Structures are given as structure tokens and as C-alpha cells.
Tab-separated table of C-alpha atoms in Angstrom:
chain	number	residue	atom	x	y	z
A	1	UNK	CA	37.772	-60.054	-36.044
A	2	UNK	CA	41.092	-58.567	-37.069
A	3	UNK	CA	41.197	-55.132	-37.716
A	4	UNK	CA	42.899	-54.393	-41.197
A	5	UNK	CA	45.887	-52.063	-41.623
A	6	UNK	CA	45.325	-48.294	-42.109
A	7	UNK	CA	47.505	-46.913	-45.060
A	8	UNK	CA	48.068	-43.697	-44.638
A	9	UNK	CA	48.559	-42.404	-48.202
A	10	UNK	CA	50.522	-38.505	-48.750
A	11	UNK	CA	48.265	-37.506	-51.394
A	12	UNK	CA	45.110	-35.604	-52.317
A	13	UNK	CA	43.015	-36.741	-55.808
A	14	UNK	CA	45.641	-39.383	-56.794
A	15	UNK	CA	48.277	-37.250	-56.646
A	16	UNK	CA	51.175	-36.968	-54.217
A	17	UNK	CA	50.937	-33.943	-52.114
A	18	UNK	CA	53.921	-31.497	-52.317
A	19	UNK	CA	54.395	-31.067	-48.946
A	20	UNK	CA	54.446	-35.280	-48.137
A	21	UNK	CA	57.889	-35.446	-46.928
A	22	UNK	CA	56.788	-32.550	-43.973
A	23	UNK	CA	53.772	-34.764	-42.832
A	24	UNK	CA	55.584	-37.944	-42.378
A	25	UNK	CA	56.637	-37.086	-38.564
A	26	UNK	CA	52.974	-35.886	-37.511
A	27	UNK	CA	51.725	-39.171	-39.307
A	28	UNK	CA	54.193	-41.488	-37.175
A	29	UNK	CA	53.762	-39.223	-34.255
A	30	UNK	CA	49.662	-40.008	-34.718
A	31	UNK	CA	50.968	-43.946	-34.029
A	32	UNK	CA	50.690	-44.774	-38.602
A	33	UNK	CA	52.891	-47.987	-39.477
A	34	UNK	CA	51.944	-47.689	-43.044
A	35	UNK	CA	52.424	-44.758	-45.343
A	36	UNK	CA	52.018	-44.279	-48.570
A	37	UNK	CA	51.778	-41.909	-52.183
A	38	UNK	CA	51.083	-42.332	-55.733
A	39	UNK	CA	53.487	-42.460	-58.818
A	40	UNK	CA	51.968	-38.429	-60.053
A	41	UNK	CA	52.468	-35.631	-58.582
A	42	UNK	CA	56.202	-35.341	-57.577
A	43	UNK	CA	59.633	-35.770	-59.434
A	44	UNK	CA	61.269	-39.049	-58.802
A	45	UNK	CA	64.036	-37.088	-56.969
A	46	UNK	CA	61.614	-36.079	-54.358
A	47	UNK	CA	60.133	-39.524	-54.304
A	48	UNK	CA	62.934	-40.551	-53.362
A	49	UNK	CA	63.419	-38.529	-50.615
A	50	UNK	CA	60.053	-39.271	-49.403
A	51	UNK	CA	60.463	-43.155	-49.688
A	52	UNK	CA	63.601	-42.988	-47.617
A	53	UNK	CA	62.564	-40.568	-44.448
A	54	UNK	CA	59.217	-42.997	-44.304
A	55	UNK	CA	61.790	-46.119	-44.437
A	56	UNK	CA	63.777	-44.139	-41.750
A	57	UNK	CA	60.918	-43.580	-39.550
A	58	UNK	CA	60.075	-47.292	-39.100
A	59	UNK	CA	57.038	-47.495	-41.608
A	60	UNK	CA	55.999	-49.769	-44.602
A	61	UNK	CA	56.503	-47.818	-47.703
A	62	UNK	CA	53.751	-48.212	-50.243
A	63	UNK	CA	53.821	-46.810	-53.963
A	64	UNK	CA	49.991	-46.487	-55.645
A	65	UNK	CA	50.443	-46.935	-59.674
A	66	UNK	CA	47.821	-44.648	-61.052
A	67	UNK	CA	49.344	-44.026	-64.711
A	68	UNK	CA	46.603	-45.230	-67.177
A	69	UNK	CA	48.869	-45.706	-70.223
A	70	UNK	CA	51.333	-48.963	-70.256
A	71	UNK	CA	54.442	-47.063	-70.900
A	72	UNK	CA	53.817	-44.981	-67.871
A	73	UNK	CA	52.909	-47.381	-65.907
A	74	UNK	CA	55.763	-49.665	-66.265
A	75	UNK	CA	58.054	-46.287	-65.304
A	76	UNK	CA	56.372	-46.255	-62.107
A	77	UNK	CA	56.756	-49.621	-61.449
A	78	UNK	CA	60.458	-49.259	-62.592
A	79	UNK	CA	60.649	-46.430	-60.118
A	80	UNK	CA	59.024	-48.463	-57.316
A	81	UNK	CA	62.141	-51.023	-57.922
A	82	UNK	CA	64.556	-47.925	-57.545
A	83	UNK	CA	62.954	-46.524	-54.370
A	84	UNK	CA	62.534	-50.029	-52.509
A	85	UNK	CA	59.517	-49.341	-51.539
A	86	UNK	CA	57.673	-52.721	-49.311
A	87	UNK	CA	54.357	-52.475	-51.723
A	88	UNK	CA	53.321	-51.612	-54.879
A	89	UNK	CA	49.376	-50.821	-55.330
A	90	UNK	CA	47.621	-50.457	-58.388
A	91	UNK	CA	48.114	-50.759	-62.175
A	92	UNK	CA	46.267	-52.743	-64.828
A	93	UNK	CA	49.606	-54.485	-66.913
A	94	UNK	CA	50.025	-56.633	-64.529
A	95	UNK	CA	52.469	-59.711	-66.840
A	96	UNK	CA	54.689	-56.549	-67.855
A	97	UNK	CA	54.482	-55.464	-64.069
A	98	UNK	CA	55.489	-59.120	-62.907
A	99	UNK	CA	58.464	-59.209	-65.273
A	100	UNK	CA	60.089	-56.372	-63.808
A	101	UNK	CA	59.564	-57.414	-60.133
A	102	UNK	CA	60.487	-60.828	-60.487
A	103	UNK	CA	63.453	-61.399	-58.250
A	104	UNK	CA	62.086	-58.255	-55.956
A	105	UNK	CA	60.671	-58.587	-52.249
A	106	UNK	CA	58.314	-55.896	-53.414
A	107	UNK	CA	54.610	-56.997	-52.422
A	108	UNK	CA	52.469	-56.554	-55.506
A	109	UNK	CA	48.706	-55.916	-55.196
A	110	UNK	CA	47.044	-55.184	-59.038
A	111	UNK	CA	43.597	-52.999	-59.197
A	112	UNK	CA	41.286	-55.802	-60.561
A	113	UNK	CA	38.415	-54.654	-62.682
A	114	UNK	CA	38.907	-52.051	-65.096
A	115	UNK	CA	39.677	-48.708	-64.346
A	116	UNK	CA	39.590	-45.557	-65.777
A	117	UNK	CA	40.444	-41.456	-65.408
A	118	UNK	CA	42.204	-39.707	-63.380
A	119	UNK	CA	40.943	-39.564	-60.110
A	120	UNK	CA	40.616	-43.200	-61.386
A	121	UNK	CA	37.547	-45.068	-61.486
A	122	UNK	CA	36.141	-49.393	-61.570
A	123	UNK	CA	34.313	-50.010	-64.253
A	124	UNK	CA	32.836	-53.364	-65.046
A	125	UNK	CA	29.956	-55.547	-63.364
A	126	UNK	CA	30.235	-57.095	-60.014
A	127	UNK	CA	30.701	-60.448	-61.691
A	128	UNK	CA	33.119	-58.910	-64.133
A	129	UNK	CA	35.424	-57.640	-61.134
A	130	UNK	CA	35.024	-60.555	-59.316
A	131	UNK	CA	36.347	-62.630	-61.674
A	132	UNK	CA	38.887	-60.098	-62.854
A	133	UNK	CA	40.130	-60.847	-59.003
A	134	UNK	CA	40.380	-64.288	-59.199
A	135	UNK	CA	42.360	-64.467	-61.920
A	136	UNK	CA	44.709	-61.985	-60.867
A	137	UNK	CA	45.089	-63.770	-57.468
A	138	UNK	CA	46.383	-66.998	-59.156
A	139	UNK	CA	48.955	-65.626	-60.857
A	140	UNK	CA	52.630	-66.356	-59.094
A	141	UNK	CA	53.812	-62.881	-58.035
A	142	UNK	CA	50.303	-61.104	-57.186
A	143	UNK	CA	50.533	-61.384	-53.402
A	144	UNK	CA	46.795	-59.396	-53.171
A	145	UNK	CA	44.601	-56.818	-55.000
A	146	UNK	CA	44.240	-53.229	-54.535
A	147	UNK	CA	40.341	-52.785	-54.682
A	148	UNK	CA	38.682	-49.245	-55.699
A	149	UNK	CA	35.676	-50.547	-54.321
A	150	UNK	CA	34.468	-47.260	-53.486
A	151	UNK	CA	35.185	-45.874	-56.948
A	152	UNK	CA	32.680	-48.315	-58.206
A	153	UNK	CA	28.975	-47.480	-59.202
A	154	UNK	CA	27.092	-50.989	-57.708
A	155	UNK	CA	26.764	-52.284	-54.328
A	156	UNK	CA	30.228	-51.574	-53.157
A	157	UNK	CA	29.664	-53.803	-49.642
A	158	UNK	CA	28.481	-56.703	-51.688
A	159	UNK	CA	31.593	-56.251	-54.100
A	160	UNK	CA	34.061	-55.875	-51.128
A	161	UNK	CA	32.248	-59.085	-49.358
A	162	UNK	CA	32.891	-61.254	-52.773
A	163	UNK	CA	35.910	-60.070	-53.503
A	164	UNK	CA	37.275	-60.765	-50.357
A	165	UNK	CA	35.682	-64.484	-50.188
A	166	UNK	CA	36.960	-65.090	-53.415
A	167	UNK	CA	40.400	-65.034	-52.852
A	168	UNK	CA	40.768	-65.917	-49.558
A	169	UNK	CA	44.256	-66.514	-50.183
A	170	UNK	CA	45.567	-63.407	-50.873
A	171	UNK	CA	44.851	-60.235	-49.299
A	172	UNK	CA	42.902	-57.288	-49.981
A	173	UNK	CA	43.584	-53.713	-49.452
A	174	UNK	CA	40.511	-51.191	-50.290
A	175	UNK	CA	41.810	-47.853	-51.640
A	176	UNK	CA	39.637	-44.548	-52.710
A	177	UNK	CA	37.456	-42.383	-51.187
A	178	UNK	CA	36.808	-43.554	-47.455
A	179	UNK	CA	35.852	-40.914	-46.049
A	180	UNK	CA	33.114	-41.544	-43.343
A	181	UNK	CA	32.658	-43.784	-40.873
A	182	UNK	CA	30.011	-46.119	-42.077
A	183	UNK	CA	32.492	-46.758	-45.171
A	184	UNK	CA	35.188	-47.645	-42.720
A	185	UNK	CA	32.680	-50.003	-40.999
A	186	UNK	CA	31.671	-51.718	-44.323
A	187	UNK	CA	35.481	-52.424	-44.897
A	188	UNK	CA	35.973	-53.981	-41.788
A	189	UNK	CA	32.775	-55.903	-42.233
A	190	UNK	CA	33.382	-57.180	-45.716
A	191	UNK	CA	37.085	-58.888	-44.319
A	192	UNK	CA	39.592	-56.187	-45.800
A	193	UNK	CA	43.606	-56.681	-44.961
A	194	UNK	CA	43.728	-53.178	-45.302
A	195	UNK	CA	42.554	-50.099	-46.182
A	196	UNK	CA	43.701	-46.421	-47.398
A	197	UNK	CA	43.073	-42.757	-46.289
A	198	UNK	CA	44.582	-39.675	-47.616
A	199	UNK	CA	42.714	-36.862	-49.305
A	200	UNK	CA	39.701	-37.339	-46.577
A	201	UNK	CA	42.123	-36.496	-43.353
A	202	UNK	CA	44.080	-33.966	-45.402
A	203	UNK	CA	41.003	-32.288	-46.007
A	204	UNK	CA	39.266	-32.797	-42.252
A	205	UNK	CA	36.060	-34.371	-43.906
A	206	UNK	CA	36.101	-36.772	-40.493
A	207	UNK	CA	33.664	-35.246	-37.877
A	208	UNK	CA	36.556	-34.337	-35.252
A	209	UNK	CA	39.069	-32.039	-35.563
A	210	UNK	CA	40.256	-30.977	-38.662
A	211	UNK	CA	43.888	-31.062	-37.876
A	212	UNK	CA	45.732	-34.121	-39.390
A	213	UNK	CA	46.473	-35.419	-36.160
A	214	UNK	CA	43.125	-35.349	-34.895
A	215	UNK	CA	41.718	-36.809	-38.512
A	216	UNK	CA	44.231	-40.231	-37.880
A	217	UNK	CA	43.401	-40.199	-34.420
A	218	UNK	CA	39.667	-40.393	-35.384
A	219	UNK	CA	40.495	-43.276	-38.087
A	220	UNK	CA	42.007	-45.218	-35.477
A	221	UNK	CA	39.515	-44.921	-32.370
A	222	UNK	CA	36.756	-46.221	-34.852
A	223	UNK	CA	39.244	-49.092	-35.485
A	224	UNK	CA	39.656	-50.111	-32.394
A	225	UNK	CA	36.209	-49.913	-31.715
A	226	UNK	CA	35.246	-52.740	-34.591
């Protein structure tokens, strides 16, 4: 089985932490190849800092579109063009997001389903999101699909196993709210690409020690234990 990348994202509730650009060197130093944050939380000027000393430690960068509203979305998508990041997570308008990235290597992976709030939230049935995915994952440009599996009400393994066998062509990263080990288990399990981790091993909720070092080092024992 192949283990899927851990994303280590800088923030805490969807929102980029304000001390990110401090914890990039204890995240590398912890053996992370792929960090991330989220379009709130910090002025573009310090994004940009941020996106540059993760590029300059030898890490994927990864922007997470949270904005709920189209206009604000498309600014954070325009903002992932300006900062270069490798990925860009998330968002619902994904034809207006395709526009703007055409001609970009930016890797684009949509939230399918529909989501709402702020921590956001999938709504829909598991039939709704499924098929929300697969039409996502046939359109040119969409290179895989952010999934909030764990911000959805149903049976979040069965969603993550469909999802997953339904577009086996494209990959699938599973964002929000892992935060034990059985739901790192159930990723691995259901096939993920990837996976993300941020306000759990900010806030030490992994049984180990509560220092950020310790929390990654936990995340990535259990991974190499799968």
C-alpha cells in the first residue's frame, strides 16, 4: 500500500496562524515535504513571505481556498498565481478558478460537494458528493479533489472509499479535522494521495508530546506503520 503524503498545513480553524513563517524550520526539521495555509488569516504581504521561505526550504507549497463568496474566492486564487505556490486546495467556482490558472503549473484540487461556514463544512448526500467528484475530475485542469470528508455528517470511511474509487484517475487529498489515529488509519485505508494536519498538532490533541515536533513525529510513525 502506498502511504499518502502528509500536508502539513500553518493554520488553526481555517485560518493561517500568525506565527506560520516561525514554524516552517521545526516543520522541515520534523522531516515535512509538504506545507501548507489557507487564503484567511494573513495579509498577502506576509503570504508571501511565507510561500517563499517554504519554497526556500525545499517543500511543496500548498494554498487552501476557504473564501465562501465567488469574488473572494477568485482573489485567492489570483493570489495563489502571484505567490507560485505548487497546489491550490479548495474552492467551489471551479470554471472561474480554471480560467485564471490556465497556462499555470499550479496543481488544482476543487472541494467537491457543497460546503458551507467558516470552519467550513460538506453538505450533501453521499451520492450527491460522489457524483459532485466525478464530475469535477473530468474536467481538463482539475488534477484531484480536496475532500472534507471529515467535515461531513454520514459515513465518512464509506465516502472516502467511493470517492476515491470513483476517480481513480485523479488524486485525492483529505483535509479537516484528523485528529486521532483511527481517522488517520481510515484515510490510509480508503486509498487517499494525501492528507492534511494543522490545528490538531498545533494544539497537541495527538497522545504524545504536545510539542509540535513531537505531534509530526507521532503523524509520521503511525504512517510508517500502515
Amino acid at each position: 500500500m502506498t502511504r499518502p503524503d502528509f500536508i502539513f498545513m500553518l493554520t488553526r480553524h481555517d485560518r493561517t496562524v500568525e506565527n506560520a513563517v516561525n514554524l516552517i524550520e521545526i516543520v522541515r526539521a520534523a522531516g515535512v515535504r509538504h506545507i501548507g495555509f489557507k487564503d484567511i488569516g494573513l495579509p498577502f504581504e506576509s503570504l508571501q513571505t511565507l510561500a517563499h521561505k517554504i519554497r526556500q526550504s525545499g517543500a511543496s507549497t500548498y494554498l487552501e481556498v476557504v473564501s465562501l463568496d465567488c469574488e473572494s474566492e477568485l482573489r485567492s486564487v489570483r493570489s495563489g498565481i502571484a505567490l507560485g505556490v505548487d497546489y491550490l486546495l479548495g474552492g467551489t467556482h471551479v470554471d472561474d478558478a480554471l480560467r485564471l490558472l490556465k497556462g499555470t503549473d499550479i496543481r488544482y484540487y476543487p472541494f467537491p460537494g457543497r460546503i458551507s461556514g467558516h470552519p467550513s463544512h460538506l453538505e450533501g448526500t453521499e451520492g450527491e458528493i460522489v457524483r459532485s467528484a466525478v464530475d469535477l475530475a473530468s474536467r481538463p485542469g482539475v488534477h484531484g479533489l480536496d475532500l472534507l470528508a471529515y467535515r461531513f455528517a454520514g459515513d465518512v470511511p464509506s465516502l472516502m472509499r467511493k470517492v476515491r474509487a470513483a476517480v481513480m484517475g485523479k488524486r485525492v487529498i483529505v483535509a479537516g479535522s484528523i485528529d486521532r489515529e483511527e481517522r488517520i488509519r481510515a484515510v490510509v485505508s480508503a486509498g487517499a494521495d494525501g492528507f492534511t494536519v494543522g490545528t490538531a498538532a498545533l494544539d497537541g490533541a495527538f497522545p504524545t508530546s504536545r510539542d509540535l515536533t513531537g505531534q509530526i513525529d507521532y503523524v509520521r510513525m503511525l504512517l510508517s506503520r500502515l
